[in-house]
Coordinates of N, CA, C and O in Angstrom, one line a residue:
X1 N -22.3 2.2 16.0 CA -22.6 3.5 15.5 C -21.7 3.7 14.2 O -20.5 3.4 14.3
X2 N -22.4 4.2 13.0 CA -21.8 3.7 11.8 C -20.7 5.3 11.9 O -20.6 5.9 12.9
X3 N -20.0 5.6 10.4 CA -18.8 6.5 10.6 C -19.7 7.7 9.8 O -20.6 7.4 9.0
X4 N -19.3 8.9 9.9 CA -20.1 10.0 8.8 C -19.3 10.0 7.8 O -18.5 9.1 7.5
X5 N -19.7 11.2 7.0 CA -19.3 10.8 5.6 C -18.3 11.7 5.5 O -17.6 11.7 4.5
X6 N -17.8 12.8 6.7 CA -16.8 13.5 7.0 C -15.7 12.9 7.4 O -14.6 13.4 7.3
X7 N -15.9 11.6 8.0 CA -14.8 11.2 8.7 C -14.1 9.9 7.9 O -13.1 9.3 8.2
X8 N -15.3 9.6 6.5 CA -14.6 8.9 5.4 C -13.6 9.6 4.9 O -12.4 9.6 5.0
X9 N -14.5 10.4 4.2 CA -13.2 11.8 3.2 C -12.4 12.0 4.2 O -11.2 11.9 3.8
X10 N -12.4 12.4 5.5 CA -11.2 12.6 5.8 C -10.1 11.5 5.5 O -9.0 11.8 4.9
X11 N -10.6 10.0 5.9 CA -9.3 9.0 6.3 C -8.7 8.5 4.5 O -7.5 8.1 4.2
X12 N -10.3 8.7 3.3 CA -9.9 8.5 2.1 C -8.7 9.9 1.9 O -7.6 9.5 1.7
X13 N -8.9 11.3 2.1 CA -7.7 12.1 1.4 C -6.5 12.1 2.1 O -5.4 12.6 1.6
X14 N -6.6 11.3 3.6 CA -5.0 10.9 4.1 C -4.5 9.8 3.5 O -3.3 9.8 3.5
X15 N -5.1 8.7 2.9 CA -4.5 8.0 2.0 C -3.7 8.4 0.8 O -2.6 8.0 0.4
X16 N -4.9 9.3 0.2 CA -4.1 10.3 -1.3 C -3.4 10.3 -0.7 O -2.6 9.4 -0.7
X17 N -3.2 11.1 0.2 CA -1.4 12.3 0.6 C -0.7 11.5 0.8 O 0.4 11.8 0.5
X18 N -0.7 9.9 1.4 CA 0.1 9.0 1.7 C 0.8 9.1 0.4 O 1.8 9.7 0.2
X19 N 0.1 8.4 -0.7 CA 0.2 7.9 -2.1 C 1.2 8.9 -2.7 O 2.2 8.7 -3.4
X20 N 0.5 10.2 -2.3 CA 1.0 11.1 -3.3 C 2.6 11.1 -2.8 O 3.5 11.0 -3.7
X21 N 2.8 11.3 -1.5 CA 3.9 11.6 -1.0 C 5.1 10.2 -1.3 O 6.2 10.5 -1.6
X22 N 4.7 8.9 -1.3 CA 5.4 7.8 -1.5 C 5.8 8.3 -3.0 O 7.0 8.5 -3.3
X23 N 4.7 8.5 -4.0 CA 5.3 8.1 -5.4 C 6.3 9.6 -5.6 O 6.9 9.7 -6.6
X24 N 6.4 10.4 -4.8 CA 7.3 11.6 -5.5 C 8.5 11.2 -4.9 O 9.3 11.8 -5.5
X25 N 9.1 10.4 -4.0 CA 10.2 9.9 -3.5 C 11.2 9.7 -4.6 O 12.2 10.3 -4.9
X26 N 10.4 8.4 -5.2 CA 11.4 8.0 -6.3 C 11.5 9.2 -7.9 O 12.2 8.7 -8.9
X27 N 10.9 10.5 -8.0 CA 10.7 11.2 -8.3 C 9.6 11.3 -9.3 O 9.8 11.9 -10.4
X28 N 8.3 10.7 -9.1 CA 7.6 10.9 -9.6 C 6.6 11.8 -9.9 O 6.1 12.2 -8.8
X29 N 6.1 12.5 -11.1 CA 5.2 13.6 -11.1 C 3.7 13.6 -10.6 O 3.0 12.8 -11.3
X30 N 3.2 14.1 -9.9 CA 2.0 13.4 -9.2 C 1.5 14.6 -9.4 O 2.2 15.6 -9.6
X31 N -0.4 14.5 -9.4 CA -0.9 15.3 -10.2 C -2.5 14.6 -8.9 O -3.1 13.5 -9.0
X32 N -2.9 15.6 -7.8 CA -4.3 15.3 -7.4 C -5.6 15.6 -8.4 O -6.0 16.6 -8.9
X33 N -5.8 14.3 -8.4 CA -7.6 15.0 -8.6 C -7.4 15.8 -9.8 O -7.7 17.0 -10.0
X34 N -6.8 15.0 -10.7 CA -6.8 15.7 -12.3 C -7.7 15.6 -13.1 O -8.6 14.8 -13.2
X35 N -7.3 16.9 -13.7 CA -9.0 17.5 -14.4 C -9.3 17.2 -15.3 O -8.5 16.3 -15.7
X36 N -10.1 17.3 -16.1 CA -9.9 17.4 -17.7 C -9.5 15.8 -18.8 O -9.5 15.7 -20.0
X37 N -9.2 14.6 -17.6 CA -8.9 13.7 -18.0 C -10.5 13.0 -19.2 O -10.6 12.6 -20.4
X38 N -11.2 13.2 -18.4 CA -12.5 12.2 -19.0 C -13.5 13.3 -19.5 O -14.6 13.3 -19.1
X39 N -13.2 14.0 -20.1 CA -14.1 15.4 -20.8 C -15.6 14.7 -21.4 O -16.5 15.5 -21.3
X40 N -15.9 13.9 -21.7 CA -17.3 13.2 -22.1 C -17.8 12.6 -20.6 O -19.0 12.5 -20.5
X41 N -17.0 12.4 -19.5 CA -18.0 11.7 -18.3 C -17.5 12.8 -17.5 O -16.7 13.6 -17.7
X42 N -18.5 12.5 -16.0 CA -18.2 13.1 -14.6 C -17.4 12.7 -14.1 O -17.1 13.4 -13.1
X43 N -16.7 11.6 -14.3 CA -15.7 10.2 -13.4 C -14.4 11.4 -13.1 O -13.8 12.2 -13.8
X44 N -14.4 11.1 -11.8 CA -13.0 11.5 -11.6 C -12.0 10.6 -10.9 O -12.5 9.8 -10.1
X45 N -10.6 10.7 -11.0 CA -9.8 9.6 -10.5 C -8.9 10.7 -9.1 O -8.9 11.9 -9.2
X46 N -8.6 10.3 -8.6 CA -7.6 10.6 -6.9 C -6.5 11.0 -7.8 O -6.5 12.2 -7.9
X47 N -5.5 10.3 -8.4 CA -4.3 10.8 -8.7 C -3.8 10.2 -10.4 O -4.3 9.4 -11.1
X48 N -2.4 11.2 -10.5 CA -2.4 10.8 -11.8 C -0.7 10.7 -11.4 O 0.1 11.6 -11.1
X49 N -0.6 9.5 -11.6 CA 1.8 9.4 -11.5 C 2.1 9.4 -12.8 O 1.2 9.1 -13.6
X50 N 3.1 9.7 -13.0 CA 3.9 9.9 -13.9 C 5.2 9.3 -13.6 O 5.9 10.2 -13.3
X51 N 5.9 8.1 -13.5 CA 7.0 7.5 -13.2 C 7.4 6.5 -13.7 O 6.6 5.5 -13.9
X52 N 8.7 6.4 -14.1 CA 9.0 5.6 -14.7 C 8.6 5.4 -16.3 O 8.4 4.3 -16.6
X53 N 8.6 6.4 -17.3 CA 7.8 6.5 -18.2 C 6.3 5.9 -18.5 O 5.8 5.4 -19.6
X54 N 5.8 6.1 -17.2 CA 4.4 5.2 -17.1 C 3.2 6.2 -16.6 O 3.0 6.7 -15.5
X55 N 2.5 6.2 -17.3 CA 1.0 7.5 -17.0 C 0.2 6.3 -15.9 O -0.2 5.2 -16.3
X56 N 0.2 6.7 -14.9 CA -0.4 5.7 -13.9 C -2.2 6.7 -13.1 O -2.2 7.8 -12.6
X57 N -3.0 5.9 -13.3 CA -4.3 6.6 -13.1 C -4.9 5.9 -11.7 O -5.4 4.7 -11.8
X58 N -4.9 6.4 -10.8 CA -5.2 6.0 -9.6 C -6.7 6.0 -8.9 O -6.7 7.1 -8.3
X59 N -7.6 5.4 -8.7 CA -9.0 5.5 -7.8 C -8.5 4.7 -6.1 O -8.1 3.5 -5.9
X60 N -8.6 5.8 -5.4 CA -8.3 5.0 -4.1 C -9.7 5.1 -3.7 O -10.3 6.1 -3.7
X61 N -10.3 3.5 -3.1 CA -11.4 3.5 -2.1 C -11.2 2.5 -1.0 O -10.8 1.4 -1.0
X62 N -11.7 3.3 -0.2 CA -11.9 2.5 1.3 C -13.1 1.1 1.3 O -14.1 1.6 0.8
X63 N -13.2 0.1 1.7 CA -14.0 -0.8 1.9 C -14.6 -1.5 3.1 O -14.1 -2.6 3.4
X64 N -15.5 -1.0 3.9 CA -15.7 -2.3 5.1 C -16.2 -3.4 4.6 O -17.3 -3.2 4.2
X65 N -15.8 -4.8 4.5 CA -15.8 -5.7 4.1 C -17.0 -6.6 4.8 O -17.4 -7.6 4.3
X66 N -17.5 -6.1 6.3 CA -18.7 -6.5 7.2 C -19.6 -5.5 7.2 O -20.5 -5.5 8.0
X67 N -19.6 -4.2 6.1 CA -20.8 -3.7 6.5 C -21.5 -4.5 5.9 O -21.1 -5.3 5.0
X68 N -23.1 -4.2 6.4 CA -24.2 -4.7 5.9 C -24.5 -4.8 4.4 O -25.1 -5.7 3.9
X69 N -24.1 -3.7 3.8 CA -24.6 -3.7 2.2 C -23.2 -4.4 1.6 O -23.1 -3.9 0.6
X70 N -22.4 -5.0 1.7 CA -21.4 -5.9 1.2 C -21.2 -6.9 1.7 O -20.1 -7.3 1.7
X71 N -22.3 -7.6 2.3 CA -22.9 -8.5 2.8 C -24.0 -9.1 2.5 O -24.0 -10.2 1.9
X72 N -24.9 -8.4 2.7 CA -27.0 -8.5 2.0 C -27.0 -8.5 0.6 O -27.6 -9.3 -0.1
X73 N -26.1 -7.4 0.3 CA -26.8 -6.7 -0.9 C -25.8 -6.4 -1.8 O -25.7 -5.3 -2.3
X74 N -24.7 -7.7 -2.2 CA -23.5 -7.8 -3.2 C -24.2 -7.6 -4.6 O -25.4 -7.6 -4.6
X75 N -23.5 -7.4 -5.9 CA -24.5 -7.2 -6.5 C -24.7 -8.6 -7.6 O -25.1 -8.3 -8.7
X76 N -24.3 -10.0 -7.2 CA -25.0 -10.7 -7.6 C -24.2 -12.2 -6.6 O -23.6 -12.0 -5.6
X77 N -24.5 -13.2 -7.2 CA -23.6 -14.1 -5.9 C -22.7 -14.7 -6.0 O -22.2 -15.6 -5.3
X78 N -22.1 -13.9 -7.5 CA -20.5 -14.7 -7.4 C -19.8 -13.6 -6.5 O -18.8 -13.9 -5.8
X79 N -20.3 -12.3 -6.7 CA -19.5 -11.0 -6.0 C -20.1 -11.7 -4.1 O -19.3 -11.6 -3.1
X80 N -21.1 -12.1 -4.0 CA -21.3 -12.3 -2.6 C -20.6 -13.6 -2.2 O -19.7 -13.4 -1.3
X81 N -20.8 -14.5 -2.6 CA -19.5 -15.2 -2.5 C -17.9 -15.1 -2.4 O -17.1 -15.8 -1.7
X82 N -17.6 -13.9 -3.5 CA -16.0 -13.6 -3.6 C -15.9 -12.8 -1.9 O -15.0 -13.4 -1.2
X83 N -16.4 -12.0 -1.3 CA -16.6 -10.9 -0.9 C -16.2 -11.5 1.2 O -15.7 -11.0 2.2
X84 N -16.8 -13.2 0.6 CA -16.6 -13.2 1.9 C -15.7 -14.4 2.7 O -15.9 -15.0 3.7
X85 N -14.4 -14.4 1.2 CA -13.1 -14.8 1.6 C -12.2 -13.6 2.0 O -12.7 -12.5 1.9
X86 N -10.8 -13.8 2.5 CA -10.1 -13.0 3.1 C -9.6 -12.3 1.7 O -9.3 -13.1 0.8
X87 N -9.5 -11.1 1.4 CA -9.9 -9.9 0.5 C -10.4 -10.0 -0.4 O -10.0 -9.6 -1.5
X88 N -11.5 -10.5 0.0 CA -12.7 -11.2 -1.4 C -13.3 -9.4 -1.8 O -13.4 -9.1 -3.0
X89 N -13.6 -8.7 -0.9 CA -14.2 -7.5 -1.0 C -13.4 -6.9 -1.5 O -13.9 -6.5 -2.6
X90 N -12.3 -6.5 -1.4 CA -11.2 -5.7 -1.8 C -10.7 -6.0 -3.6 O -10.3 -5.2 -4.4
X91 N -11.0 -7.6 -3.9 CA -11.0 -8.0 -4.8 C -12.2 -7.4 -5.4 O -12.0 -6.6 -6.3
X92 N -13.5 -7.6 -5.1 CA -14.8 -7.8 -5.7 C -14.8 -5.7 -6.3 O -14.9 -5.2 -7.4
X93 N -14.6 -5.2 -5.1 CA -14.6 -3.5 -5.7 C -13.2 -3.6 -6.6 O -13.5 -3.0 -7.6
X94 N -11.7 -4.2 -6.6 CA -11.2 -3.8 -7.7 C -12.3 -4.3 -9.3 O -12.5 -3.8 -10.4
X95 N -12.7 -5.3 -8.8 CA -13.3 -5.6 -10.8 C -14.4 -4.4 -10.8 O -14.4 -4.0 -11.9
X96 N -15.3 -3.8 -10.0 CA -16.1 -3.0 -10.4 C -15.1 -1.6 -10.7 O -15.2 -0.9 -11.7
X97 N -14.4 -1.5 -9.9 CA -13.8 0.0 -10.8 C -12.7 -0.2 -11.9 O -12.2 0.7 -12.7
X98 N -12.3 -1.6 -11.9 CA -11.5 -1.8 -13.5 C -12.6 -1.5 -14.9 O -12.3 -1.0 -16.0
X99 N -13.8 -2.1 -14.2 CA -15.3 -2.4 -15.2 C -15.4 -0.6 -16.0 O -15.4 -0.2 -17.2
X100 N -15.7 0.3 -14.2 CA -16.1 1.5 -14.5 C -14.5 2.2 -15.2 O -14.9 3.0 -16.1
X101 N -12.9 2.2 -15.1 CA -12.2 3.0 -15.5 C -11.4 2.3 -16.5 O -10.4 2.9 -17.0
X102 N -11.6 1.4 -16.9 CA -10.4 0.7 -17.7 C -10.0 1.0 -19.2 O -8.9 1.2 -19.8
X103 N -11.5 1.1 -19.8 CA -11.6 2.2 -21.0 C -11.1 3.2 -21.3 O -10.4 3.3 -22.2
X104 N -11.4 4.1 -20.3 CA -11.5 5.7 -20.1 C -9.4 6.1 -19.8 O -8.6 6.9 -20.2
X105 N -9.4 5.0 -19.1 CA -7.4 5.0 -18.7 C -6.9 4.5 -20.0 O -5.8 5.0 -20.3
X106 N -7.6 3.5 -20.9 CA -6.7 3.3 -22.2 C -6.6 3.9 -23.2 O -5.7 3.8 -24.1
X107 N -8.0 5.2 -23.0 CA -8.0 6.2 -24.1 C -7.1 7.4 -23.7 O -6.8 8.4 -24.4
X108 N -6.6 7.1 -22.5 CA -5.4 8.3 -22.1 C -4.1 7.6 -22.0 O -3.1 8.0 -21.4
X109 N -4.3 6.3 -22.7 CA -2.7 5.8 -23.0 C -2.2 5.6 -21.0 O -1.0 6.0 -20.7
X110 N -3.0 5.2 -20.3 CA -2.3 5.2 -19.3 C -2.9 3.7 -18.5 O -3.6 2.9 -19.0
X111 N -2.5 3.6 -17.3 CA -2.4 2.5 -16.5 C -3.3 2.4 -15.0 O -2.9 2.8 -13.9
X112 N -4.4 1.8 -15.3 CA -5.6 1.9 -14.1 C -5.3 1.3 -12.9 O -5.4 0.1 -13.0
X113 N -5.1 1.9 -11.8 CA -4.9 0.8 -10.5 C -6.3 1.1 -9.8 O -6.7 2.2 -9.4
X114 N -6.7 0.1 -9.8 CA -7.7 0.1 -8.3 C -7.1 0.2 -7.1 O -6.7 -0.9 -6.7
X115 N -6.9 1.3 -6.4 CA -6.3 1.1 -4.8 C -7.4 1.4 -4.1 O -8.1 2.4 -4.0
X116 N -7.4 -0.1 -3.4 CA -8.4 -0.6 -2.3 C -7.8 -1.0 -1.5 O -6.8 -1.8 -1.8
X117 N -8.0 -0.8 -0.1 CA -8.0 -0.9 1.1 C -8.9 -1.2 2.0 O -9.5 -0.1 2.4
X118 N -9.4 -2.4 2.6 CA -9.9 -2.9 3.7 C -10.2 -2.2 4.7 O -9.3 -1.3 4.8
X119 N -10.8 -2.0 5.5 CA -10.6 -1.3 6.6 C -10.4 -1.6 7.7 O -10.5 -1.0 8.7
X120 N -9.7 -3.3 7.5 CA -9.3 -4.1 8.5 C -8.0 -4.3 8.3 O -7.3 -5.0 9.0
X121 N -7.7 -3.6 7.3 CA -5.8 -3.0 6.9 C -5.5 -3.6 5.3 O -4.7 -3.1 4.6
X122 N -6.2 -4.7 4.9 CA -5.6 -5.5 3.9 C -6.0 -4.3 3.0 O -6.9 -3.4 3.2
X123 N -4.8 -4.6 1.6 CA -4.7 -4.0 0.6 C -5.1 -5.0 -0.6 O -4.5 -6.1 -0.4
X124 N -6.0 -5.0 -1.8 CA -6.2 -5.2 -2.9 C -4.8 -5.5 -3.4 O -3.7 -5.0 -3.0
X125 N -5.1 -6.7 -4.6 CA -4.0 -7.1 -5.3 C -2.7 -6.2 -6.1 O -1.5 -6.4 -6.1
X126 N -3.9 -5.2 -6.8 CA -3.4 -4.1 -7.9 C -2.9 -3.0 -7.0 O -2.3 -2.2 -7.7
X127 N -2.9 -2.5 -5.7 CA -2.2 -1.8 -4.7 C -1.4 -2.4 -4.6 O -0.6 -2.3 -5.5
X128 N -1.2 -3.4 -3.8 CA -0.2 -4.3 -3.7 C 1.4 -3.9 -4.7 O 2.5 -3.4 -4.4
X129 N 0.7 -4.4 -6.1 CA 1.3 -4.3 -6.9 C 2.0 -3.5 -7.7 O 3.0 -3.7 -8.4
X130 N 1.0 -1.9 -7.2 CA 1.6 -0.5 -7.2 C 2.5 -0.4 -6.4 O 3.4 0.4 -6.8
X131 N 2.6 -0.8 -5.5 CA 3.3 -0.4 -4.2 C 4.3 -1.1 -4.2 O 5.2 -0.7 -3.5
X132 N 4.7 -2.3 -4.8 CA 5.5 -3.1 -4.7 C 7.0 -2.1 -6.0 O 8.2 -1.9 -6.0
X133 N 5.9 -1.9 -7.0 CA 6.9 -1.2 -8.3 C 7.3 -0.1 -7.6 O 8.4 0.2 -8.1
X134 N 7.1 0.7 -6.9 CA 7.2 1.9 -5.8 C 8.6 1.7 -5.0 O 9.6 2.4 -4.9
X135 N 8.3 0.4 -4.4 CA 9.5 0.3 -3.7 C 10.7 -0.5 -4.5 O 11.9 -0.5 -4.1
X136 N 10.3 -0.9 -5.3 CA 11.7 -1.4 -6.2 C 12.4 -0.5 -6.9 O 13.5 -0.8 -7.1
X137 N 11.9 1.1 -7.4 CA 12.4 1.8 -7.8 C 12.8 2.8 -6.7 O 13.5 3.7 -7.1
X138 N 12.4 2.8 -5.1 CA 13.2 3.3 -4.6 C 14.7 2.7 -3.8 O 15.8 3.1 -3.2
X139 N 14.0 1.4 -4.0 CA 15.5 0.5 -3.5 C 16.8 0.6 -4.8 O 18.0 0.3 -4.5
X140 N 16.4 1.0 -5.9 CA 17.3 1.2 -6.7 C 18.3 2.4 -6.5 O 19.5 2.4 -6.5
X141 N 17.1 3.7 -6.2 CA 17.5 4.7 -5.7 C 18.3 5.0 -4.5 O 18.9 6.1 -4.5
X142 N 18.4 4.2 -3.7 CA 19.0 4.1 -2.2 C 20.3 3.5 -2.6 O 21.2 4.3 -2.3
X143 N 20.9 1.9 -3.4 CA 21.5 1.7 -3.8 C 22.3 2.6 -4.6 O 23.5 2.6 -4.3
X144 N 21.8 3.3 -5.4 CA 22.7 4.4 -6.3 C 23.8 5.4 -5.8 O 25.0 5.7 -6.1
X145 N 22.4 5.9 -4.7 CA 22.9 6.9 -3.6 C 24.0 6.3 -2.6 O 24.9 6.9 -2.0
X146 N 23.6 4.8 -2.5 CA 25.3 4.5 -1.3 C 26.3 4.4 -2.3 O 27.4 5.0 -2.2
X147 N 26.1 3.5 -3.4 CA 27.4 3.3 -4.7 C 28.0 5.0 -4.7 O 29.2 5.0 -4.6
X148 N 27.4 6.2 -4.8 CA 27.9 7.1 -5.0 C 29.1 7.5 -4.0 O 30.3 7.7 -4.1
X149 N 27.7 7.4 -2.5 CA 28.6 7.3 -1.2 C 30.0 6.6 -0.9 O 30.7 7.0 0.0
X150 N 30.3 5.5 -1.6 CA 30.9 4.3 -1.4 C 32.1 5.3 -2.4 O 33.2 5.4 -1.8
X151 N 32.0 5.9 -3.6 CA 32.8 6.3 -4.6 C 33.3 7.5 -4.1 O 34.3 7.9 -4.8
X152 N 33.0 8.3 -3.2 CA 33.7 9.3 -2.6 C 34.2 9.8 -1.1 O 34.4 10.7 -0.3
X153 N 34.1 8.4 -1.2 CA 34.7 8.3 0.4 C 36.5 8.0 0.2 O 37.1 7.9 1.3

């Protein structure tokens, strides 16, 4: 029995909130579902960070990597082929939304992540990668905060 389309949006906007809530840690400006970015198209992106002097443009999508239409009906057969190694799919939708946003993020001077997620947990390369700069700027932050600790004890 396949999922409705309620209970996607639901599990896709708990991811935003994940997202949103991780990047303001290290104190970044986060901005949902910002407006006004692509005034000539309809495209809309999930989030917009601000950290680290870096305009960061976010599309998060969910992937089942065994449904039927990413399986049958790839859309040609290098992507059906990519699709059906271990995060071949996760890979194969980041190049279609680099394809669809990569433009539109360089004319706003900012930095496109595909965040893709598997539905079998794996995370895309360019998440990955987000998430990795995420946590190195809060490990800096934790460090700082004990050196302080350490200095007033």
């Amino acid at each position: 029995q396949g999922h409705g389309g309620r209970e996607i949006a639901i599990r896709h906007n708990q991811v935003v909130a994940t997202i949103e809530r991780f990047a303001k840690l290290p104190g970044a400006v986060v901005v949902v579902e910002p407006k006004g970015l692509f005034s000539e198209t309809a495209k809309r992106l999930d989030l917009q960070i601000i950290l680290n002097h870096k305009n960061y443009l976010l599309d998060v999508t969910i992937v089942h990597p065994t449904a039927p239409s990413n399986i049958s009906h790839s859309v040609n057969r290098l992507f059906t082929f990519n699709s059906q190694k271990i995060l071949g799919q996760a890979d194969v939708t980041e190049r279609l939304k680099i394809n669809k946003y990569e433009e539109l993020s360089q004319n706003q001077n900012a930095i496109f992540i595909p965040f893709v997620i598997e539905t079998y947990g794996g995370l895309g390369k360019k998440a990955q990668d987000f998430l990795n700069e995420l946590s190195i700027l809060l490990l800096i932050i934790l460090l700082f905060v004990l050196a302080l600790m350490l200095c007033l004890d």
